[in-house]
mmCIF file of C-alpha atoms and ligand atoms in Angstrom:
data_model
loop_
_atom_site.group_PDB
_atom_site.id
_atom_site.type_symbol
_atom_site.label_atom_id
_atom_site.label_comp_id
_atom_site.label_asym_id
_atom_site.label_seq_id
_atom_site.Cartn_x
_atom_site.Cartn_y
_atom_site.Cartn_z
ATOM 1 C CA UNK J 1 0.204 -0.334 -0.016
ATOM 2 C CA UNK J 2 1.226 3.755 -0.858
ATOM 3 C CA UNK J 3 4.571 3.164 -2.067
ATOM 4 C CA UNK J 4 4.402 6.257 -3.795
ATOM 5 C CA UNK J 5 3.768 8.575 -1.092
ATOM 6 C CA UNK J 6 6.396 11.573 -1.029
ATOM 7 C CA UNK J 7 8.448 11.830 2.774
ATOM 8 C CA UNK J 8 7.333 12.632 4.990
ATOM 9 C CA UNK J 9 3.335 12.591 4.337
ATOM 10 C CA UNK J 10 0.878 11.292 6.471
ATOM 11 C CA UNK J 11 -1.385 8.404 5.030
ATOM 12 C CA UNK J 12 -4.832 8.724 5.512
ATOM 13 C CA UNK J 13 -7.693 5.813 5.579
ATOM 14 C CA UNK J 14 -11.345 6.223 5.613
ATOM 15 C CA UNK J 15 -13.505 4.030 7.608
ATOM 16 C CA UNK J 16 -17.188 4.319 6.198
ATOM 17 C CA UNK J 17 -17.560 5.566 2.563
ATOM 18 C CA UNK J 18 -21.209 7.365 2.540
ATOM 19 C CA UNK J 19 -22.474 10.809 2.074
ATOM 20 C CA UNK J 20 -19.421 12.642 4.483
ATOM 21 C CA UNK J 21 -16.823 10.454 2.975
ATOM 22 C CA UNK J 22 -17.070 12.025 -0.461
ATOM 23 C CA UNK J 23 -16.063 15.378 1.257
ATOM 24 C CA UNK J 24 -12.747 13.699 3.090
ATOM 25 C CA UNK J 25 -11.836 11.705 -0.037
ATOM 26 C CA UNK J 26 -12.042 14.880 -2.009
ATOM 27 C CA UNK J 27 -10.130 16.591 0.342
ATOM 28 C CA UNK J 28 -7.220 13.925 1.026
ATOM 29 C CA UNK J 29 -7.814 11.915 -2.083
ATOM 30 C CA UNK J 30 -7.023 15.272 -4.404
ATOM 31 C CA UNK J 31 -4.171 16.285 -2.416
ATOM 32 C CA UNK J 32 -5.701 19.338 -1.086
ATOM 33 C CA UNK J 33 -4.332 19.105 2.168
ATOM 34 C CA UNK J 34 -0.352 19.452 2.647
ATOM 35 C CA UNK J 35 1.247 16.570 4.124
ATOM 36 C CA UNK J 36 -1.986 14.480 3.771
ATOM 37 C CA UNK J 37 -2.192 11.136 1.120
ATOM 38 C CA UNK J 38 -5.171 9.009 1.250
ATOM 39 C CA UNK J 39 -4.001 5.766 1.030
ATOM 40 C CA UNK J 40 -7.205 2.911 1.717
ATOM 41 C CA UNK J 41 -10.606 3.187 2.060
ATOM 42 C CA UNK J 42 -13.165 0.726 3.826
ATOM 43 C CA UNK J 43 -17.069 0.234 4.147
ATOM 44 C CA UNK J 44 -19.070 -2.895 5.058
ATOM 45 C CA UNK J 45 -20.710 -2.264 1.426
ATOM 46 C CA UNK J 46 -18.586 -3.022 -1.234
ATOM 47 C CA UNK J 47 -20.151 -0.954 -3.744
ATOM 48 C CA UNK J 48 -19.555 2.227 -1.870
ATOM 49 C CA UNK J 49 -16.035 1.307 -0.686
ATOM 50 C CA UNK J 50 -15.188 0.342 -4.487
ATOM 51 C CA UNK J 51 -16.664 3.539 -5.520
ATOM 52 C CA UNK J 52 -14.074 5.634 -3.768
ATOM 53 C CA UNK J 53 -11.318 3.422 -4.014
ATOM 54 C CA UNK J 54 -10.842 3.490 -7.881
ATOM 55 C CA UNK J 55 -12.189 7.141 -7.911
ATOM 56 C CA UNK J 56 -8.857 7.865 -5.831
ATOM 57 C CA UNK J 57 -6.591 4.742 -7.461
ATOM 58 C CA UNK J 58 -6.247 3.233 -3.535
ATOM 59 C CA UNK J 59 -6.973 0.411 -2.207
ATOM 60 C CA UNK J 60 -10.637 -0.713 -0.754
ATOM 61 C CA UNK J 61 -11.584 -3.076 1.539
ATOM 62 C CA UNK J 62 -15.024 -4.641 3.575
ATOM 63 C CA UNK J 63 -13.478 -5.246 6.295
ATOM 64 C CA UNK J 64 -11.713 -2.444 8.573
ATOM 65 C CA UNK J 65 -9.256 -4.806 10.120
ATOM 66 C CA UNK J 66 -8.259 -6.204 6.746
ATOM 67 C CA UNK J 67 -7.068 -2.912 5.765
ATOM 68 C CA UNK J 68 -5.210 -1.926 9.290
ATOM 69 C CA UNK J 69 -3.830 -4.969 8.792
ATOM 70 C CA UNK J 70 -2.070 -4.099 5.630
ATOM 71 C CA UNK J 71 -0.132 -1.566 8.011
ATOM 72 C CA UNK J 72 1.280 1.507 5.861
ATOM 73 C CA UNK J 73 -1.547 3.624 7.967
ATOM 74 C CA UNK J 74 -0.443 6.685 10.004
ATOM 75 C CA UNK J 75 -4.359 8.229 10.682
ATOM 76 C CA UNK J 76 -7.947 6.443 10.503
ATOM 77 C CA UNK J 77 -10.648 8.412 9.649
ATOM 78 C CA UNK J 78 -13.961 6.745 11.435
ATOM 79 C CA UNK J 79 -17.434 8.406 9.029
ATOM 80 C CA UNK J 80 -19.750 5.925 10.030
ATOM 81 C CA UNK J 81 -23.020 6.351 11.528
ATOM 82 C CA UNK J 82 -22.678 8.689 14.709
ATOM 83 C CA UNK J 83 -24.037 5.470 16.849
ATOM 84 C CA UNK J 84 -20.924 3.562 15.945
ATOM 85 C CA UNK J 85 -18.175 5.618 16.253
ATOM 86 C CA UNK J 86 -17.627 4.578 20.060
ATOM 87 C CA UNK J 87 -16.866 0.618 19.087
ATOM 88 C CA UNK J 88 -15.336 1.749 16.062
ATOM 89 C CA UNK J 89 -12.602 3.864 17.346
ATOM 90 C CA UNK J 90 -12.464 1.198 20.506
ATOM 91 C CA UNK J 91 -11.515 -1.362 17.408
ATOM 92 C CA UNK J 92 -8.975 0.680 15.789
ATOM 93 C CA UNK J 93 -7.358 2.169 18.866
ATOM 94 C CA UNK J 94 -5.107 -0.997 19.210
ATOM 95 C CA UNK J 95 -3.491 -0.491 15.794
ATOM 96 C CA UNK J 96 -1.869 2.335 17.352
ATOM 97 C CA UNK J 97 -2.537 5.306 14.739
ATOM 98 C CA UNK J 98 -4.060 8.458 14.949
ATOM 99 C CA UNK J 99 -7.616 8.510 14.996
ATOM 100 C CA UNK J 100 -10.502 11.211 13.566
ATOM 101 C CA UNK J 101 -13.774 10.986 14.476
ATOM 102 C CA UNK J 102 -16.584 13.000 12.938
ATOM 103 C CA UNK J 103 -19.336 14.347 15.183
ATOM 104 C CA UNK J 104 -20.965 13.815 17.584
ATOM 105 C CA UNK J 105 -18.031 11.786 18.350
ATOM 106 C CA UNK J 106 -20.370 9.034 20.506
ATOM 107 C CA UNK J 107 -23.941 9.442 21.322
ATOM 108 C CA UNK J 108 -23.542 8.448 25.393
ATOM 109 C CA UNK J 109 -21.039 9.729 27.993
ATOM 110 C CA UNK J 110 -20.386 6.262 29.037
ATOM 111 C CA UNK J 111 -19.751 5.507 25.109
ATOM 112 C CA UNK J 112 -17.446 8.715 25.196
ATOM 113 C CA UNK J 113 -15.753 8.120 27.862
ATOM 114 C CA UNK J 114 -14.750 4.323 26.750
ATOM 115 C CA UNK J 115 -13.653 5.913 23.436
ATOM 116 C CA UNK J 116 -11.015 8.156 25.287
ATOM 117 C CA UNK J 117 -9.942 5.292 27.724
ATOM 118 C CA UNK J 118 -9.234 3.269 24.694
ATOM 119 C CA UNK J 119 -7.261 5.579 22.835
ATOM 120 C CA UNK J 120 -5.423 6.600 26.223
ATOM 121 C CA UNK J 121 -4.569 3.039 26.837
ATOM 122 C CA UNK J 122 -3.163 2.871 23.445
ATOM 123 C CA UNK J 123 -1.658 5.695 23.285
ATOM 124 C CA UNK J 124 -2.719 7.055 20.261
ATOM 125 C CA UNK J 125 -4.396 10.388 19.156
ATOM 126 C CA UNK J 126 -8.475 11.125 18.831
ATOM 127 C CA UNK J 127 -9.463 14.168 17.190
ATOM 128 C CA UNK J 128 -13.430 14.972 17.218
ATOM 129 C CA UNK J 129 -14.213 16.693 13.870
ATOM 130 C CA UNK J 130 -15.655 20.184 14.804
ATOM 131 C CA UNK J 131 -15.069 22.205 11.506
ATOM 132 C CA UNK J 132 -16.842 24.904 11.975
ATOM 133 C CA UNK J 133 -14.512 26.087 15.046
ATOM 134 C CA UNK J 134 -12.176 26.662 11.984
ATOM 135 C CA UNK J 135 -14.475 28.827 9.979
ATOM 136 C CA UNK J 136 -12.791 32.027 9.391
ATOM 137 C CA UNK J 137 -15.666 34.270 10.957
ATOM 138 C CA UNK J 138 -15.355 31.917 13.847
ATOM 139 C CA UNK J 139 -11.235 32.320 14.463
ATOM 140 C CA UNK J 140 -12.119 36.150 14.785
ATOM 141 C CA UNK J 141 -15.020 35.826 16.846
ATOM 142 C CA UNK J 142 -12.962 33.425 19.525
ATOM 143 C CA UNK J 143 -9.735 35.998 19.261
ATOM 144 C CA UNK J 144 -12.393 38.988 19.913
ATOM 145 C CA UNK J 145 -13.512 37.060 23.336
ATOM 146 C CA UNK J 146 -9.799 36.030 24.148
ATOM 147 C CA UNK J 147 -8.813 39.546 23.797
ATOM 148 C CA UNK J 148 -11.713 40.269 25.923
ATOM 149 C CA UNK J 149 -13.217 43.026 24.017
ATOM 150 C CA UNK J 150 -16.800 41.916 24.991
ATOM 151 C CA UNK J 151 -16.612 42.763 28.141
ATOM 152 C CA UNK J 152 -19.127 40.941 30.370
ATOM 153 C CA UNK J 153 -20.673 38.389 28.323
ATOM 154 C CA UNK J 154 -24.561 39.097 28.985
ATOM 155 C CA UNK J 155 -26.362 36.687 25.898
ATOM 156 C CA UNK J 156 -25.301 34.380 23.692
ATOM 157 C CA UNK J 157 -27.254 32.298 20.972
ATOM 158 C CA UNK J 158 -27.307 29.681 18.002
ATOM 159 C CA UNK J 159 -30.088 29.426 15.285
ATOM 160 C CA UNK J 160 -30.175 25.994 13.130
ATOM 161 C CA UNK J 161 -32.804 26.745 10.436
ATOM 162 C CA UNK J 162 -32.032 23.681 8.021
ATOM 163 C CA UNK J 163 -34.654 21.727 5.606
ATOM 164 C CA UNK J 164 -34.277 18.154 6.053
ATOM 165 C CA UNK J 165 -37.104 16.350 4.348
ATOM 166 C CA UNK J 166 -38.801 12.723 5.075
ATOM 167 C CA UNK J 167 -36.335 11.885 1.571
ATOM 168 C CA UNK J 168 -33.632 13.181 3.255
ATOM 169 C CA UNK J 169 -34.604 10.876 6.467
ATOM 170 C CA UNK J 170 -35.732 7.770 4.502
ATOM 171 C CA UNK J 171 -31.998 7.580 2.640
ATOM 172 C CA UNK J 172 -30.677 5.432 5.414
ATOM 173 C CA UNK J 173 -32.554 3.478 8.369
ATOM 174 C CA UNK J 174 -29.832 4.828 11.072
ATOM 175 C CA UNK J 175 -31.235 8.862 10.108
ATOM 176 C CA UNK J 176 -33.326 10.320 12.776
ATOM 177 C CA UNK J 177 -33.630 6.836 15.507
ATOM 178 C CA UNK J 178 -32.487 7.097 19.143
ATOM 179 C CA UNK J 179 -30.067 4.506 18.871
ATOM 180 C CA UNK J 180 -28.001 5.549 16.015
ATOM 181 C CA UNK J 181 -28.376 9.521 15.310
ATOM 182 C CA UNK J 182 -30.731 11.380 17.629
ATOM 183 C CA UNK J 183 -32.485 14.154 16.005
ATOM 184 C CA UNK J 184 -31.243 17.785 15.320
ATOM 185 C CA UNK J 185 -29.527 18.639 18.285
ATOM 186 C CA UNK J 186 -27.376 15.851 18.387
ATOM 187 C CA UNK J 187 -26.965 15.604 14.234
ATOM 188 C CA UNK J 188 -26.861 19.151 12.631
ATOM 189 C CA UNK J 189 -27.165 21.502 15.669
ATOM 190 C CA UNK J 190 -24.273 19.598 17.718
ATOM 191 C CA UNK J 191 -21.778 22.464 15.601
ATOM 192 C CA UNK J 192 -23.553 25.394 16.747
ATOM 193 C CA UNK J 193 -23.986 24.371 20.709
ATOM 194 C CA UNK J 194 -20.347 22.948 20.528
ATOM 195 C CA UNK J 195 -19.470 26.800 19.246
ATOM 196 C CA UNK J 196 -21.846 28.437 21.659
ATOM 197 C CA UNK J 197 -20.164 25.952 24.701
ATOM 198 C CA UNK J 198 -16.762 27.145 23.256
ATOM 199 C CA UNK J 199 -17.308 31.063 22.916
ATOM 200 C CA UNK J 200 -19.502 31.093 26.059
ATOM 201 C CA UNK J 201 -17.734 28.880 28.525
ATOM 202 C CA UNK J 202 -19.493 26.385 30.823
ATOM 203 C CA UNK J 203 -23.390 25.827 30.944
ATOM 204 C CA UNK J 204 -24.602 25.538 34.542
ATOM 205 C CA UNK J 205 -28.533 24.379 33.477
ATOM 206 C CA UNK J 206 -30.332 24.224 30.499
ATOM 207 C CA UNK J 207 -34.290 23.705 30.523
ATOM 208 C CA UNK J 208 -35.628 22.746 26.916
ATOM 209 C CA UNK J 209 -38.620 21.799 24.895
ATOM 210 C CA UNK J 210 -38.722 19.644 21.297
ATOM 211 C CA UNK J 211 -41.001 18.151 18.957
ATOM 212 C CA UNK J 212 -41.452 16.480 15.798
ATOM 213 C CA UNK J 213 -42.817 18.566 13.624
ATOM 214 C CA UNK J 214 -42.925 17.589 10.260
ATOM 215 C CA UNK J 215 -41.165 14.281 9.574
ATOM 216 C CA UNK J 216 -41.861 11.213 10.867
ATOM 217 C CA UNK J 217 -38.674 9.668 13.178
ATOM 218 C CA UNK J 218 -37.888 8.688 16.609
ATOM 219 C CA UNK J 219 -36.179 11.724 17.727
ATOM 220 C CA UNK J 220 -36.662 15.752 17.511
ATOM 221 C CA UNK J 221 -37.146 17.775 14.048
ATOM 222 C CA UNK J 222 -37.453 20.765 15.835
ATOM 223 C CA UNK J 223 -35.801 22.208 19.654
ATOM 224 C CA UNK J 224 -35.516 24.985 21.951
ATOM 225 C CA UNK J 225 -33.594 25.244 24.839
ATOM 226 C CA UNK J 226 -32.445 27.917 27.540
ATOM 227 C CA UNK J 227 -29.145 27.682 29.187
ATOM 228 C CA UNK J 228 -27.196 29.659 31.855
ATOM 229 C CA UNK J 229 -23.650 29.932 31.399
ATOM 230 C CA UNK J 230 -21.132 29.781 34.544
ATOM 231 C CA UNK J 231 -20.451 33.471 33.489
ATOM 232 C CA UNK J 232 -23.958 34.677 34.629
ATOM 233 C CA UNK J 233 -24.488 35.060 31.222
ATOM 234 C CA UNK J 234 -27.769 33.423 29.503
ATOM 235 C CA UNK J 235 -28.036 31.101 26.402
ATOM 236 C CA UNK J 236 -30.350 29.892 23.760
ATOM 237 C CA UNK J 237 -30.412 27.342 21.664
ATOM 238 C CA UNK J 238 -33.241 27.403 18.709
ATOM 239 C CA UNK J 239 -32.365 24.767 16.283
ATOM 240 C CA UNK J 240 -34.755 23.010 13.615
ATOM 241 C CA UNK J 241 -34.374 20.741 9.946
ATOM 242 C CA UNK J 242 -38.261 21.624 9.654
ATOM 243 C CA UNK J 243 -37.594 24.953 8.181
ATOM 244 C CA UNK J 244 -39.373 24.747 4.643
ATOM 245 C CA UNK J 245 -38.456 25.150 1.524
ATOM 246 C CA UNK J 246 -34.862 25.448 2.049
ATOM 247 C CA UNK J 247 -31.998 25.973 4.420
ATOM 248 C CA UNK J 248 -31.942 29.351 5.883
ATOM 249 C CA UNK J 249 -29.439 29.963 8.205
ATOM 250 C CA UNK J 250 -26.752 28.453 10.536
ATOM 251 C CA UNK J 251 -25.690 31.306 13.005
ATOM 252 C CA UNK J 252 -24.225 32.588 16.277
ATOM 253 C CA UNK J 253 -24.311 35.382 18.019
ATOM 254 C CA UNK J 254 -22.783 36.762 20.880
ATOM 255 C CA UNK J 255 -23.401 39.787 23.011
ATOM 256 C CA UNK J 256 -21.484 41.373 25.763
ATOM 257 C CA UNK J 257 -21.082 45.001 27.493
ATOM 258 C CA UNK J 258 -18.567 46.389 25.454
ATOM 259 C CA UNK J 259 -20.149 44.795 21.928
ATOM 260 C CA UNK J 260 -21.691 42.509 19.913
ATOM 261 C CA UNK J 261 -20.614 39.540 17.186
ATOM 262 C CA UNK J 262 -23.207 37.985 14.702
ATOM 263 C CA UNK J 263 -21.946 34.905 12.561
ATOM 264 C CA UNK J 264 -24.893 34.113 9.914
ATOM 265 C CA UNK J 265 -24.617 32.314 6.520
ATOM 266 C CA UNK J 266 -25.690 28.486 5.797
ATOM 267 C CA UNK J 267 -22.883 27.788 8.183
ATOM 268 C CA UNK J 268 -21.929 29.893 10.772
ATOM 269 C CA UNK J 269 -19.628 31.636 8.089
ATOM 270 C CA UNK J 270 -20.639 34.908 6.910
ATOM 271 C CA UNK J 271 -19.499 37.665 9.450
ATOM 272 C CA UNK J 272 -22.753 39.518 9.494
ATOM 273 C CA UNK J 273 -22.446 41.814 12.748
ATOM 274 C CA UNK J 274 -18.951 42.953 13.973
ATOM 275 C CA UNK J 275 -19.476 45.660 16.549
ATOM 276 C CA UNK J 276 -17.911 47.277 19.600
ATOM 277 C CA UNK J 277 -17.704 50.311 21.577
ATOM 278 C CA UNK J 278 -14.219 50.132 21.387
ATOM 279 C CA UNK J 279 -13.458 50.113 18.244
ATOM 280 C CA UNK J 280 -10.043 49.081 16.573
ATOM 281 C CA UNK J 281 -8.446 49.634 12.936
ATOM 282 C CA UNK J 282 -8.279 46.880 11.324
ATOM 283 C CA UNK J 283 -12.962 46.347 12.150
ATOM 284 C CA UNK J 284 -14.018 47.507 9.052
ATOM 285 C CA UNK J 285 -11.636 44.653 7.150
ATOM 286 C CA UNK J 286 -13.427 42.270 9.743
ATOM 287 C CA UNK J 287 -16.690 42.856 7.690
ATOM 288 C CA UNK J 288 -15.015 43.246 4.533
ATOM 289 C CA UNK J 289 -12.815 40.363 4.239
ATOM 290 C CA UNK J 290 -15.305 37.616 5.809
ATOM 291 C CA UNK J 291 -18.523 38.142 5.045
ATOM 292 C CA UNK J 292 -18.727 34.939 2.533
ATOM 293 C CA UNK J 293 -21.524 32.431 2.609
ATOM 294 C CA UNK J 294 -20.053 29.385 1.496
ATOM 295 C CA UNK J 295 -21.433 26.869 -1.055
ATOM 296 C CA UNK J 296 -22.615 24.486 0.994
ATOM 297 C CA UNK J 297 -23.583 23.837 4.459
ATOM 298 C CA UNK J 298 -20.188 21.968 5.077
ATOM 299 C CA UNK J 299 -18.661 24.662 4.333
ATOM 300 C CA UNK J 300 -14.807 25.176 4.267
ATOM 301 C CA UNK J 301 -13.875 24.245 7.359
ATOM 302 C CA UNK J 302 -12.724 20.459 6.627
ATOM 303 C CA UNK J 303 -9.851 21.890 4.466
ATOM 304 C CA UNK J 304 -8.881 24.024 7.301
ATOM 305 C CA UNK J 305 -9.440 21.027 10.214
ATOM 306 C CA UNK J 306 -7.285 18.772 8.524
ATOM 307 C CA UNK J 307 -4.184 20.869 8.176
ATOM 308 C CA UNK J 308 -4.662 21.541 11.734
ATOM 309 C CA UNK J 309 -4.788 17.554 12.417
ATOM 310 C CA UNK J 310 -1.338 17.701 9.983
ATOM 311 C CA UNK J 311 -0.183 20.487 12.041
ATOM 312 C CA UNK J 312 -0.900 18.729 15.169
ATOM 313 C CA UNK J 313 0.694 15.516 14.458
ATOM 314 C CA UNK J 314 3.813 16.028 12.643
ATOM 315 C CA UNK J 315 4.888 19.328 14.985
ATOM 316 C CA UNK J 316 3.463 17.241 18.109
ATOM 317 C CA UNK J 317 1.024 20.232 18.940
ATOM 318 C CA UNK J 318 -2.242 19.692 21.321
ATOM 319 C CA UNK J 319 -5.603 19.500 19.194
ATOM 320 C CA UNK J 320 -8.348 21.802 19.446
ATOM 321 C CA UNK J 321 -10.877 19.466 19.963
ATOM 322 C CA UNK J 322 -9.653 15.871 21.472
ATOM 323 C CA UNK J 323 -12.050 13.190 23.292
ATOM 324 C CA UNK J 324 -12.791 15.154 26.664
ATOM 325 C CA UNK J 325 -13.217 18.770 24.179
ATOM 326 C CA UNK J 326 -15.845 16.853 21.824
ATOM 327 C CA UNK J 327 -17.335 15.194 25.009
ATOM 328 C CA UNK J 328 -18.262 18.653 26.590
ATOM 329 C CA UNK J 329 -21.152 19.411 23.681
ATOM 330 C CA UNK J 330 -21.910 15.471 23.854
ATOM 331 C CA UNK J 331 -23.175 16.342 28.157
ATOM 332 C CA UNK J 332 -24.236 19.628 27.057
ATOM 333 C CA UNK J 333 -26.930 17.984 24.387
ATOM 334 C CA UNK J 334 -27.872 14.948 26.721
ATOM 335 C CA UNK J 335 -28.742 17.598 29.507
ATOM 336 C CA UNK J 336 -30.871 19.106 26.882
ATOM 337 C CA UNK J 337 -32.413 16.199 25.870
ATOM 338 C CA UNK J 338 -32.697 15.199 29.598
ATOM 339 C CA UNK J 339 -34.731 17.988 30.097
ATOM 340 C CA UNK J 340 -36.709 17.434 26.978
ATOM 341 C CA UNK J 341 -37.852 13.962 28.812
ATOM 342 C CA UNK J 342 -37.909 15.049 32.003
ATOM 343 C CA UNK J 343 -40.079 18.394 31.070
ATOM 344 C CA UNK J 344 -37.401 19.972 34.263
ATOM 345 C CA UNK J 345 -34.312 22.461 34.355
ATOM 346 C CA UNK J 346 -31.332 19.533 34.122
ATOM 347 C CA UNK J 347 -27.832 21.554 36.380
ATOM 348 C CA UNK J 348 -24.693 20.327 34.819
ATOM 349 C CA UNK J 349 -22.705 17.821 36.206
ATOM 350 C CA UNK J 350 -24.682 15.379 35.329
ATOM 351 C CA UNK J 351 -25.268 11.605 34.323
ATOM 352 C CA UNK J 352 -28.236 10.988 31.919
ATOM 353 C CA UNK J 353 -31.131 9.228 33.119
ATOM 354 C CA UNK J 354 -34.117 9.417 31.098
ATOM 355 C CA UNK J 355 -32.422 11.147 28.174
ATOM 356 C CA UNK J 356 -32.893 8.397 25.019
ATOM 357 C CA UNK J 357 -29.956 9.602 22.987
ATOM 358 C CA UNK J 358 -27.802 6.270 22.190
ATOM 359 C CA UNK J 359 -30.336 4.077 23.662
ATOM 360 C CA UNK J 360 -30.813 0.594 21.755
ATOM 361 C CA UNK J 361 -33.898 -0.386 21.642
HETATM 362 N N1 NAD P 401 -19.149 17.004 9.752
HETATM 363 C C1 NAD P 401 -19.976 17.451 9.416
HETATM 364 O O1 NAD P 401 -20.371 18.481 8.913
HETATM 365 C C2 NAD P 401 -20.647 16.181 9.315
HETATM 366 C C3 NAD P 401 -21.641 16.088 7.229
HETATM 367 C C4 NAD P 401 -22.490 15.043 7.199
HETATM 368 C C5 NAD P 401 -22.099 13.898 8.319
HETATM 369 N N2 NAD P 401 -20.886 13.729 9.328
HETATM 370 C C6 NAD P 401 -21.284 12.535 10.076
HETATM 371 O O2 NAD P 401 -20.207 11.556 9.561
HETATM 372 C C7 NAD P 401 -20.950 10.172 10.152
HETATM 373 C C8 NAD P 401 -21.199 9.627 8.718
HETATM 374 O O3 NAD P 401 -22.856 10.420 7.582
HETATM 375 P P1 NAD P 401 -23.067 10.071 6.629
HETATM 376 O O4 NAD P 401 -24.162 10.767 6.548
HETATM 377 O O5 NAD P 401 -21.527 9.833 6.055
HETATM 378 O O6 NAD P 401 -23.553 8.406 6.645
HETATM 379 P P2 NAD P 401 -24.055 7.445 5.798
HETATM 380 O O7 NAD P 401 -24.666 6.186 6.068
HETATM 381 O O8 NAD P 401 -23.698 8.038 4.185
HETATM 382 O O9 NAD P 401 -22.354 6.711 5.907
HETATM 383 C C9 NAD P 401 -22.024 5.552 6.731
HETATM 384 C C10 NAD P 401 -21.261 4.623 6.514
HETATM 385 O O10 NAD P 401 -20.860 4.018 7.242
HETATM 386 C C11 NAD P 401 -20.589 2.319 6.333
HETATM 387 N N3 NAD P 401 -19.957 1.519 7.674
HETATM 388 C C12 NAD P 401 -21.021 1.306 8.818
HETATM 389 N N4 NAD P 401 -20.180 0.114 9.397
HETATM 390 C C13 NAD P 401 -18.933 0.001 9.010
HETATM 391 C C14 NAD P 401 -17.891 -0.409 9.187
HETATM 392 N N5 NAD P 401 -17.618 -1.340 10.200
HETATM 393 N N6 NAD P 401 -16.632 -0.494 8.353
HETATM 394 C C15 NAD P 401 -17.093 0.259 7.497
HETATM 395 N N7 NAD P 401 -17.975 0.872 7.174
HETATM 396 C C16 NAD P 401 -19.101 0.708 7.699
HETATM 397 C C17 NAD P 401 -22.108 2.150 6.228
HETATM 398 O O11 NAD P 401 -22.003 1.063 5.296
HETATM 399 C C18 NAD P 401 -22.156 3.963 5.476
HETATM 400 O O12 NAD P 401 -21.406 3.741 4.091
HETATM 401 C C19 NAD P 401 -22.133 10.948 10.686
HETATM 402 O O13 NAD P 401 -21.944 10.577 12.191
HETATM 403 C C20 NAD P 401 -22.432 12.246 10.745
HETATM 404 O O14 NAD P 401 -23.125 12.582 12.251
HETATM 405 C C21 NAD P 401 -20.488 15.196 9.668
#
């Protein structure tokens, strides 16, 4: 395998050749990531593995263990159904490669803990994909927060108003199920919930409502949650895949005593408000340079994300979202589901009790 790699290139292999594998394989297979090369792909459905394998002229497999045993892999990327991430990461850890896992890292906190433990025991790095953290407007927002430009934080809100029809959910049996996916909160909005917590800090309590408004699935297609952060700030999550007839926005707003920033677009990628009571000289440029909407809801972030993975491995840097960091938004999402089930405010830290996410029938 991969005899032709240029020296020093990291050799990536994919487990799961479904929808999101298209994005990953195009970036890695078309050499769009410096220092990375695609060397093998795997899917239990032979036709899917074969299609991507042939497209990028790499060996394809239907058994991930067979692929790993061939050797010559530095990083394995888990792109399987969300509820299967844990078992796949735990099975892959002993091969000693770095592991990248798509969001959400797992559906239960017990699974997330088992993944973190398995990777620690095997001495391998775990990277959780949160590509929106790498969107340039999001990076600017984070910088402004780190510089203290907002002063006292008052309010943080996220909105996910996307369109996912019954056809979307029907294309694969796992979509919208409690055991393997969950609803808009654990799937589509998990990015935005992660961003909100990354910007505003730890959440101390949450109260939520959810409903399944327009499609026939087990989990919710619409949810709202009210948060209290440890800083004293308040927060709102509004998440729906029942926007019709098309995607409207994926956005975040942060309001503080000295400024307001809002990032909108379809995928938190378009700066729409950048306003501070104590302006800095490059403030007008921020609006000018970063108000571009990406071509699809995945945004540009996967490319920047992979560049980060390569940089961390090559230069022995700490990854932005390791297992413990990925676990944080999973805990918040689990708390939101717990509140939906109990009709009560849920205080974090907490252990899920009635949350149905990740529970097998
Ligand atoms: N970061 C993002 O913006 C983003 C976007 C879309 C999907 N995702 C995540 O990516 C994951 C996959 O989503 P998808 O839409 O590509 O799903 P999908 O159903 O299209 O693809 C999953 C694939 O994994 C394969 N698979 C299952 N078990 C396997 C095994 N043991 N070995 C090899 N292959 C196996 C399935 O056959 C399937 O082809 C989900 O967790 C989802 O949440 C992330």
